[in-house]
Coordinates of C-alpha atoms and ligand atoms in Angstrom, one line a residue:
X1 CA 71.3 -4.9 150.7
X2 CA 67.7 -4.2 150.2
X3 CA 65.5 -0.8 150.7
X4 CA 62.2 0.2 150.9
X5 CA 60.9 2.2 147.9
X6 CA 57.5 4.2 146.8
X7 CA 56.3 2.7 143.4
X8 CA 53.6 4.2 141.5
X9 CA 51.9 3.2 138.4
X10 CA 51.7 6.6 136.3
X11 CA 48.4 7.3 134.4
X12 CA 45.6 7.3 136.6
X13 CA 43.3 10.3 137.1
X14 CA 42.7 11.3 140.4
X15 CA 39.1 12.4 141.9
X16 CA 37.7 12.7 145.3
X17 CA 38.8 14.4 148.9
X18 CA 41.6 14.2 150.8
X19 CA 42.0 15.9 154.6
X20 CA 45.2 17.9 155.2
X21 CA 47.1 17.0 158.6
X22 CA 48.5 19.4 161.1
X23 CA 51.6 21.4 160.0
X24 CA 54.9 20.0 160.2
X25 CA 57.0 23.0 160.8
X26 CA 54.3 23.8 163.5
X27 CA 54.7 20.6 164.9
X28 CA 59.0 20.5 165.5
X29 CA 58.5 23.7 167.3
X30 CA 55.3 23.1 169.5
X31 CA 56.3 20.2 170.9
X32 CA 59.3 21.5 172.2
X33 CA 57.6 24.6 173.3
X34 CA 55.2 22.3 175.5
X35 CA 58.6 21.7 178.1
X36 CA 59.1 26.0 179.2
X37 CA 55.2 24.8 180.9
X38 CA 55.0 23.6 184.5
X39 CA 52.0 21.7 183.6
X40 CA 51.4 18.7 181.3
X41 CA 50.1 20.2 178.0
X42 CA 48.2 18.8 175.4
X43 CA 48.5 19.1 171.1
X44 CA 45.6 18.1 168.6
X45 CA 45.7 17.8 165.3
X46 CA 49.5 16.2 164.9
X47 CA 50.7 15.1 162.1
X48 CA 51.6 11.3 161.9
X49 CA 55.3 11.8 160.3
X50 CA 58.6 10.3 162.0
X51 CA 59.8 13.8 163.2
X52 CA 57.4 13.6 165.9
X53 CA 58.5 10.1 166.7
X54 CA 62.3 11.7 167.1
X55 CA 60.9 14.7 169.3
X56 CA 59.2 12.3 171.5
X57 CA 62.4 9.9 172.1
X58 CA 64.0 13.5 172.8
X59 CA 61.4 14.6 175.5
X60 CA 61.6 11.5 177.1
X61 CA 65.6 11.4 177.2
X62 CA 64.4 14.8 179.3
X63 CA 62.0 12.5 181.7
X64 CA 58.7 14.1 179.8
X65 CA 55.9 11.6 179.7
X66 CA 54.7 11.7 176.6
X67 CA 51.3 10.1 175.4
X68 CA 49.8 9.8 172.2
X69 CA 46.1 9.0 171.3
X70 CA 45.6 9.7 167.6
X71 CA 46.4 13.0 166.7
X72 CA 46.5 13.9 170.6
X73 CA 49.9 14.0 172.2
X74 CA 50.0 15.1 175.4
X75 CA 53.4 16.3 177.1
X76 CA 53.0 15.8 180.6
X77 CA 57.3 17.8 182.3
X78 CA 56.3 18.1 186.0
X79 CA 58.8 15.8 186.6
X80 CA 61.3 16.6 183.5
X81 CA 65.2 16.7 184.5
X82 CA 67.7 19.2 183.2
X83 CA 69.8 16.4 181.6
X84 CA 72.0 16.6 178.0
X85 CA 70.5 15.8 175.0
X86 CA 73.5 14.2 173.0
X87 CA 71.9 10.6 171.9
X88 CA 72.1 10.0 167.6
X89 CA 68.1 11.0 167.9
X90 CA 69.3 14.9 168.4
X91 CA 70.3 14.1 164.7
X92 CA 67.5 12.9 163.1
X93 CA 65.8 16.1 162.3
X94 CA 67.0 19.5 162.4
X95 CA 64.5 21.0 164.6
X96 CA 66.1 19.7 167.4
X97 CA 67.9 22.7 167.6
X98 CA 64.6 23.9 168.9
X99 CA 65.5 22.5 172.4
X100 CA 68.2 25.0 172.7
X101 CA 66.0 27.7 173.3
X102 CA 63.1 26.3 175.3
X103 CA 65.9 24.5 177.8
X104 CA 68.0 27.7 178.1
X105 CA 64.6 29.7 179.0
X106 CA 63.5 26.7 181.4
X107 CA 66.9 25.9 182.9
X108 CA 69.4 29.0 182.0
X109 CA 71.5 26.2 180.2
X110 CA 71.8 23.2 177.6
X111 CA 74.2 20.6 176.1
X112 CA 73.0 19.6 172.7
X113 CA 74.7 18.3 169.6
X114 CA 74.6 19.6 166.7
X115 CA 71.6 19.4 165.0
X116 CA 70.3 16.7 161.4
X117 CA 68.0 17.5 158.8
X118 CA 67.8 17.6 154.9
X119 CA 70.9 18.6 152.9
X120 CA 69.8 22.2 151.5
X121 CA 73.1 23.6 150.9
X122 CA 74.8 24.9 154.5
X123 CA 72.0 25.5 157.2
X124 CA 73.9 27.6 159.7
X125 CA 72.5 28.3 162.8
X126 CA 74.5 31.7 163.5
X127 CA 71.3 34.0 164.1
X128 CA 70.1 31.3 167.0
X129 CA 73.1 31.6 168.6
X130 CA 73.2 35.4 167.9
X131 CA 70.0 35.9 169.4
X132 CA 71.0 33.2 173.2
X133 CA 74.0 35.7 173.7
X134 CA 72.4 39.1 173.4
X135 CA 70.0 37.4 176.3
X136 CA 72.8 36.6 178.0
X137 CA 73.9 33.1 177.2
X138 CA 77.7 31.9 177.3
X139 CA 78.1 29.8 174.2
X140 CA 81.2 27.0 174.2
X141 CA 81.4 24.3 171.0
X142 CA 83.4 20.6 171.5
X143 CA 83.0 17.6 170.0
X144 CA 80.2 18.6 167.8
X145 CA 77.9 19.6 171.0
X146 CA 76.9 23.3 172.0
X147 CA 77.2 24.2 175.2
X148 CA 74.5 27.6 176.4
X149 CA 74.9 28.4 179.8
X150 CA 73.7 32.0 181.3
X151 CA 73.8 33.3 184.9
X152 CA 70.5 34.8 184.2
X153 CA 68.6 35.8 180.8
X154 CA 68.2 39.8 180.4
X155 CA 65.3 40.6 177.6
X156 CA 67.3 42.9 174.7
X157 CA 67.0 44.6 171.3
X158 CA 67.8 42.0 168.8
X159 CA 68.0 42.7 165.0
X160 CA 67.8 39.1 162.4
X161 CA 70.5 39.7 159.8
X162 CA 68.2 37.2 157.7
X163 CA 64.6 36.9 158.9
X164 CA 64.9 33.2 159.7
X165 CA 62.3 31.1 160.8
X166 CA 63.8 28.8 163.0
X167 CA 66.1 32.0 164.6
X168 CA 62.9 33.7 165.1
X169 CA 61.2 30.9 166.8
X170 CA 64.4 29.7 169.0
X171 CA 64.7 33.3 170.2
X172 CA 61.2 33.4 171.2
X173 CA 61.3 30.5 173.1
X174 CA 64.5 31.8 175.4
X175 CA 62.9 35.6 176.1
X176 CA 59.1 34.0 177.2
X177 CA 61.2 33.6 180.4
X178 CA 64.1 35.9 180.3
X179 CA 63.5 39.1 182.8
X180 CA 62.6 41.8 181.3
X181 CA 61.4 42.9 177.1
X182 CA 62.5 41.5 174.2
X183 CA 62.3 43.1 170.8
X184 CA 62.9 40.5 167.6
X185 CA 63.3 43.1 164.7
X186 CA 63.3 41.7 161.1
X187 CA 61.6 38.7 162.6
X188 CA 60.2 35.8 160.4
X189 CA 56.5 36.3 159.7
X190 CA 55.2 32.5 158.9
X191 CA 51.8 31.3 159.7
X192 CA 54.2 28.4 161.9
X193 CA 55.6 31.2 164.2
X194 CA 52.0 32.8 165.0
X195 CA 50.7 29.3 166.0
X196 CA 53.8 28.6 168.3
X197 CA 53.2 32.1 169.8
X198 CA 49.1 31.4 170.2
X199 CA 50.4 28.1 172.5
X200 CA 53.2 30.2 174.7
X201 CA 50.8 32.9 174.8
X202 CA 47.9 30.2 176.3
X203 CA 50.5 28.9 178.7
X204 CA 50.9 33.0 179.9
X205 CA 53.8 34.3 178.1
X206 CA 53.3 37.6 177.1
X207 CA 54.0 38.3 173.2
X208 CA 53.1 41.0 170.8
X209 CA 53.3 41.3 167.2
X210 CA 54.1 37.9 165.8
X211 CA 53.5 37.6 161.9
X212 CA 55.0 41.3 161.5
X213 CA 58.9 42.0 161.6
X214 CA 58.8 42.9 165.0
X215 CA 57.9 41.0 167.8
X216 CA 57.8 42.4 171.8
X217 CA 58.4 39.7 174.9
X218 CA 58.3 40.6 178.2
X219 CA 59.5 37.5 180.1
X220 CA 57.6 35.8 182.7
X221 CA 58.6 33.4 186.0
X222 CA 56.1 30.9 185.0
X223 CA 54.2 29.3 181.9
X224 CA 51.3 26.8 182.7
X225 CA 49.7 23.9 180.9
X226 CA 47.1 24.4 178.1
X227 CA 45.9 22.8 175.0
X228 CA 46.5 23.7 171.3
X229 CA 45.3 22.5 167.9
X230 CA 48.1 22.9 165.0
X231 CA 47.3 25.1 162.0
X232 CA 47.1 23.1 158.7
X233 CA 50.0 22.4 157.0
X234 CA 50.2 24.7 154.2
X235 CA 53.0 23.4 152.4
X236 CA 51.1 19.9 152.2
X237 CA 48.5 21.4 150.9
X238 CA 49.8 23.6 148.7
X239 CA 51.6 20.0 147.3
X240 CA 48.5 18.3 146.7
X241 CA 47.3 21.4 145.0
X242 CA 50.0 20.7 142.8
X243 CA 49.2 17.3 142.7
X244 CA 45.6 18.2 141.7
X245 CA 46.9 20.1 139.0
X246 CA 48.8 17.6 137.7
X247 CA 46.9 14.7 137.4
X248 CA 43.8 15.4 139.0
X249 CA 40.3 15.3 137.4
X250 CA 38.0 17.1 140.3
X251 CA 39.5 16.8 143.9
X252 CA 38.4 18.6 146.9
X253 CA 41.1 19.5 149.3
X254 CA 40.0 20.2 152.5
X255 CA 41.8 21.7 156.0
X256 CA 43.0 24.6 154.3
X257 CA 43.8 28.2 155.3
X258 CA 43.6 29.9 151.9
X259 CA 45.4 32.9 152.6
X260 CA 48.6 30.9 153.9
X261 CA 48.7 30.0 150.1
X262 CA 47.8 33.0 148.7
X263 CA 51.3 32.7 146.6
X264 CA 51.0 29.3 145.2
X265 CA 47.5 29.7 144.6
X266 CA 47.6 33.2 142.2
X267 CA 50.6 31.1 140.2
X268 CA 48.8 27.8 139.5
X269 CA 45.8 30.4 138.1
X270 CA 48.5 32.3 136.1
X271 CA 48.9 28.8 135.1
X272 CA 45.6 28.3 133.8
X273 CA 44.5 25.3 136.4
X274 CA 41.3 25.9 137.4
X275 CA 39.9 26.4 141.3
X276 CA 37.6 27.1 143.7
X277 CA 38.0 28.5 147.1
X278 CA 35.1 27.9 149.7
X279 CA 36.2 28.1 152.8
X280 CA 38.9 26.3 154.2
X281 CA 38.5 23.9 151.1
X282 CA 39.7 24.1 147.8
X283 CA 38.2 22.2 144.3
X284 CA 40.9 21.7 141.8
X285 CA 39.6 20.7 138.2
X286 CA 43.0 19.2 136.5
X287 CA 43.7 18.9 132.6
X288 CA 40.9 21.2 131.7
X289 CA 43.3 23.6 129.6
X290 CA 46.7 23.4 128.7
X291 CA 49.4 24.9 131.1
X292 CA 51.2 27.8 131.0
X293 CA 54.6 28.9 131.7
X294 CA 55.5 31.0 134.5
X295 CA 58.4 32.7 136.6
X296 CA 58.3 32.2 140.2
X297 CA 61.1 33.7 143.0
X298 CA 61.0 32.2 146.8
X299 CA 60.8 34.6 149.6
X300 CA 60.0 34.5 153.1
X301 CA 56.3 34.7 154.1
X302 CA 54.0 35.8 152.5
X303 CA 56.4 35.5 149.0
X304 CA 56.4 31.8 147.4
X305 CA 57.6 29.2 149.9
X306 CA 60.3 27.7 149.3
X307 CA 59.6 24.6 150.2
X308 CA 57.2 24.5 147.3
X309 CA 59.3 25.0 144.3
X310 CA 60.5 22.0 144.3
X311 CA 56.6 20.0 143.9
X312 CA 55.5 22.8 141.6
X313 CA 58.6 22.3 139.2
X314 CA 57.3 18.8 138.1
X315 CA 54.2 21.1 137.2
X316 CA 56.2 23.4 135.0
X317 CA 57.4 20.6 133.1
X318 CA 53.8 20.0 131.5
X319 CA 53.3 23.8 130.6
X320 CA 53.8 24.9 127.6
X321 CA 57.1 27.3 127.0
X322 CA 60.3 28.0 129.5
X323 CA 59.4 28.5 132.9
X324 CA 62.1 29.6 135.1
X325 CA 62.6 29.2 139.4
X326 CA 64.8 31.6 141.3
X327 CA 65.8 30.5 144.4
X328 CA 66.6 33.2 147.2
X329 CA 66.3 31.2 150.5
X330 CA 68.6 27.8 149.6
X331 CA 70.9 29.2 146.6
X332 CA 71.4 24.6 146.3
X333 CA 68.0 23.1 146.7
X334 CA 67.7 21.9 143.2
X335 CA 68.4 18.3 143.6
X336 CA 65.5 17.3 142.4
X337 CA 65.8 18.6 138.6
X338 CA 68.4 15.8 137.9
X339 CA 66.1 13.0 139.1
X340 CA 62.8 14.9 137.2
X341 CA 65.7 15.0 133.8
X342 CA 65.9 11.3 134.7
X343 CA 61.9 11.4 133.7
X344 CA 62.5 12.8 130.6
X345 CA 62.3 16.4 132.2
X346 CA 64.3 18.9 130.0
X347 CA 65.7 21.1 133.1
X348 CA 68.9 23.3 133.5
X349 CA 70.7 24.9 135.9
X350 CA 72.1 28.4 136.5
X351 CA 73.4 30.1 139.3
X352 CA 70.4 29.6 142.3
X353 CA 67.9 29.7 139.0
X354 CA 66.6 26.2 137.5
X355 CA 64.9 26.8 134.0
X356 CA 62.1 24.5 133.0
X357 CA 61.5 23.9 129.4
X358 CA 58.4 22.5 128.8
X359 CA 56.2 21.1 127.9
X360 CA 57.9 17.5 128.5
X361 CA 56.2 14.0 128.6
X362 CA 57.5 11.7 131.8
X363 CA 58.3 8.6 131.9
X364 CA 59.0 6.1 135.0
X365 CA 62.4 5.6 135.9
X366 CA 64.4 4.8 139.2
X367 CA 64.8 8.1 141.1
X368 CA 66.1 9.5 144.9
X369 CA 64.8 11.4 146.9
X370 CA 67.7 13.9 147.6
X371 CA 65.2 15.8 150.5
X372 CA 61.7 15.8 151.8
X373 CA 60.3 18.3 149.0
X374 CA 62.3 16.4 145.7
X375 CA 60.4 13.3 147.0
X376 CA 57.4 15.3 146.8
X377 CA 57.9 16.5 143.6
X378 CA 58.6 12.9 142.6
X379 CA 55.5 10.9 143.8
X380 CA 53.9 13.9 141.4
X381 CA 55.9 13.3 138.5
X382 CA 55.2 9.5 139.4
X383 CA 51.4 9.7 138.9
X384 CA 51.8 11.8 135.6
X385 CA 54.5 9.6 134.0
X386 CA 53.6 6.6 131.6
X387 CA 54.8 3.2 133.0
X388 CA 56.1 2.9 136.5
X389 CA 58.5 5.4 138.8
X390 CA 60.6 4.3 141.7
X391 CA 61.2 6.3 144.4
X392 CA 64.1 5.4 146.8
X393 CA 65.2 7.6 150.2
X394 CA 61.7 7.4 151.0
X395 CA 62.5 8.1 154.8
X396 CA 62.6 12.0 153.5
X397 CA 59.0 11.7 152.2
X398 CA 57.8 10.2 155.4
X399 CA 59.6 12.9 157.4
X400 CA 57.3 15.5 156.6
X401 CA 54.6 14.1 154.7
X402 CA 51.6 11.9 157.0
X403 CA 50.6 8.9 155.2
X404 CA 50.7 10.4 151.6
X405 CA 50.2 6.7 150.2
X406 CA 47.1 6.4 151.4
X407 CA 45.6 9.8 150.9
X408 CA 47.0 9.4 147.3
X409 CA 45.1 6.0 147.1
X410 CA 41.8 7.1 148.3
X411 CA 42.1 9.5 145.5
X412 CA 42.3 6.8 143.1
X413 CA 46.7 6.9 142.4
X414 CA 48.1 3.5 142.1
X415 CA 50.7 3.8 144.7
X416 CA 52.4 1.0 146.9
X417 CA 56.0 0.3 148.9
X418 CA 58.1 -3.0 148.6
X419 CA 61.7 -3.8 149.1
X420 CA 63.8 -3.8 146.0
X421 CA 67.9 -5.4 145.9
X422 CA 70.2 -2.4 146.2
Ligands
EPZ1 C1 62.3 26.4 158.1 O1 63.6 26.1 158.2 C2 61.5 25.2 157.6 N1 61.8 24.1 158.5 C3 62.0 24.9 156.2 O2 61.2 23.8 155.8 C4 61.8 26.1 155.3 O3 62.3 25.8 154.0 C5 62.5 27.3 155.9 O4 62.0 27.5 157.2 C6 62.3 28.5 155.1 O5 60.9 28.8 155.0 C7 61.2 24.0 159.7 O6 60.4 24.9 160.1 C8 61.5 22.8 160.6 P1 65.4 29.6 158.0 P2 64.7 27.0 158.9 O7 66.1 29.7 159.4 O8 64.1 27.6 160.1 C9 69.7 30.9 156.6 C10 60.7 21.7 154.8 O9 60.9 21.3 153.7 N2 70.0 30.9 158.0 O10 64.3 30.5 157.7 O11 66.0 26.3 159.1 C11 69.6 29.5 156.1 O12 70.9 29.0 155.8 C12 61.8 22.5 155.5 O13 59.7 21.6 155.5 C13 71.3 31.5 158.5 O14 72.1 31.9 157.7 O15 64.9 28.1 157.8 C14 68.7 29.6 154.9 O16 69.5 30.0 153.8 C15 63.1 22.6 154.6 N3 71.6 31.5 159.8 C16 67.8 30.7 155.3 O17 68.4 31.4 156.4 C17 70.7 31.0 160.7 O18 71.0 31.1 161.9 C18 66.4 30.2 155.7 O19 66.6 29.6 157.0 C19 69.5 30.4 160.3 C20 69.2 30.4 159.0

């Protein structure tokens, strides 16, 4: 049995610019949204990642057209069906779940099985379902399918135990077109959640006060077509500041929004790594000082993301002194610290809490890619170790990631992909 791995050649400084793509998160939610229209509606600026190739086998299971010209997909439901999504490509990403919400606002009901994604410890999906039955929504479970079926959706008061991002976005979609207001309290506040409430608000749903903890719907009959260009992808960017740091000399990032990294960015300067913001670009200078050590705790937006602990850890193994990483959102997602030890990383483990003690040299080994964010931090302790690193699982890295190869190889990284024997 053969498989497809990421090989990189460790060693080689990395200057010039790379161009961040669309955000993925934004991405699994919009193009769902795009079916509560009437209208075909068209998305700029997507990402070129294989979770948009899932959603758009999904939407076409639905009768969607669906065209794509560069980073332009267009969604086109005037003549979409109210048909069961229960085909294996429900389970290639969790965001499918997504589809709950925007076919129980559309059609008042949906059959979807349960939904895929990384392994970050258990990813329930209570506060979803929470939110479908205070609108109204009858919820049965068989055969690892969900079943949401309401006589009508009634707008209500609805209070997130945890202010989850996916809850807060899945909620939304279902009260654009329930009767009546809903109020989201202890709602989710990511950038990802504004930019899916700018595209329902362009197709005329009426939302208020997305990116606090409360957000106000009053439902409407109908949503039309528009066209929407995805925020950049903050948590690509905030790797490849990382990456920068790491084993960059002087590279320009650019398609930013600094504020969404406001968190990363004041720890890599408490760090020591040297930047400059102007604009929606940032300059990275790597290597110019030694690194220090640092504490960092995820929270929800605007705290650290937790999707970028895991990139910034290979970081923290080449500063000086212990660092340590508190994890509050996914009390497991530290399956990366085994494959960085594997690197010559000197990492343990305590309850939700991974301590770094650094600063350690790397060196290539055989690795996996145990999610989409451990690849990450992979590829980075890739182009920092001596000798070569292999990555395998690299299906997670291309999951979230659009064409990180290349962008790594116009910034000088000796990078490439071949089949090895099991
Ligand atoms: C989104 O996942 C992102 N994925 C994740 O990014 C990100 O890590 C996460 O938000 C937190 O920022 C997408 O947007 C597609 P949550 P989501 O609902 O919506 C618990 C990546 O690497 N929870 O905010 O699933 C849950 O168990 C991915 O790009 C419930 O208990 O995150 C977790 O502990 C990984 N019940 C916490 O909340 C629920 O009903 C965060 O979940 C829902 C969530």
């Amino acid at each position: 049995m053969s498989e497809r791995v990421i090989a990189i050649e460790g060693g080689y400084k990395l200057n010039g610019t790379v161009r961040i793509s669309g955000a993925k998160n934004a991405t699994v939610a919009l193009i769902p949204a795009t079916v509560l229209s009437d209208e075909p509606v068209e998305i700029y600026g997507v990402p070129e990642i294989s979770d948009v190739k899932a959603l758009a086998i999904l939407l076409k299971e639905l009768n969607c057209e669906v065209s794509v010209e560069g980073d332009k997909v267009t969604i086109d439901p005037t003549h979409m069906k109210d048909l069961p999504l229960v085909s294996d490509a429900v389970n290639k990403l969790r965001a499918s779940y997504y589809f709950m919400g925007v076919l129980l606002g559309k059609y008042k009901r949906v059959k979807i099985k349960m939904p895929g994604g990384c392994y970050l410890g258990p990813r329930p999906i209570d506060l979803h379902l929470k939110g479908f039955e205070a609108l109204g929504a009858k919820i049965t479970y068989e055969d690892d399918t969900y079943i949401l079926e309401a006589d009508e959706l009634i707008g209500n008061r609805i209070y997130l135990d945890f202010a989850s991002v996916g809850a807060t976005i899945n909620i939304l979609f279902a009260a654009v077109k329930a009767k009546g207001k809903t109020v989201i309290e202890n709602a989710a506040k990511e950038p990802e959640i504004i930019d899916v409430a700018n595209l329902l608000t362009k197709m005329g749903a009426k939302i208020r006060g997305v990116g606090t903890d409360t957000i106000t719907i009053e439902g409407v009959e109908h949503l039309h077509g528009t066209f929407h260009e995805i925020i950049p992808d903050r948590i690509e960017a905030g790797t490849f500041l990382v990456i920068a740091a790491a084993a960059g000399e002087k590279v320009l990032i650019q398609n930013i929004i600094p504020q969404h990294l406001e968190a990363l960015i004041s720890k890599l300067k408490e760090m020591g790594v040297e930047m400059e913001v102007i604009g929606d670009s940032i300059i990275v200078y790597g290597g110019r000082a030694p690194l220090h050590h640092v504490n960092i705790k995820t929270q929800t937006y605007p705290g650290f993301a937790t999707d970028l602990q895991q990139p910034l850890t290979t970081l923290l193994t080449q500063a000086e002194g212990d660092s340590q990483v508190k994890e509050t959102i996914y009390a497991e997602r530290f399956k990366h610290c085994e494959q960085l030890n594997k690197m010559g990383a000197n990492i343990e483990l305590e309850e939700a809490t991974s301590i770094i003690h650094g600063a350690t040299p790397l060196h290539g080994a055989r690795v996996e890619a145990t999610d989409l964010r451990c690849g990450a931090a992979l590829v980075i302790a890739g182009l920092i170790a001596t000798g070569k690193t292999e990555i395998t699982n690299i299906y997670h890295i291309d999951r979230g990631y659009d064409n990180i190869d290349h962008k790594l190889i116009t910034l000088g990284a000796h990078i490439t992909r071949y089949e090895i024997d099991d």
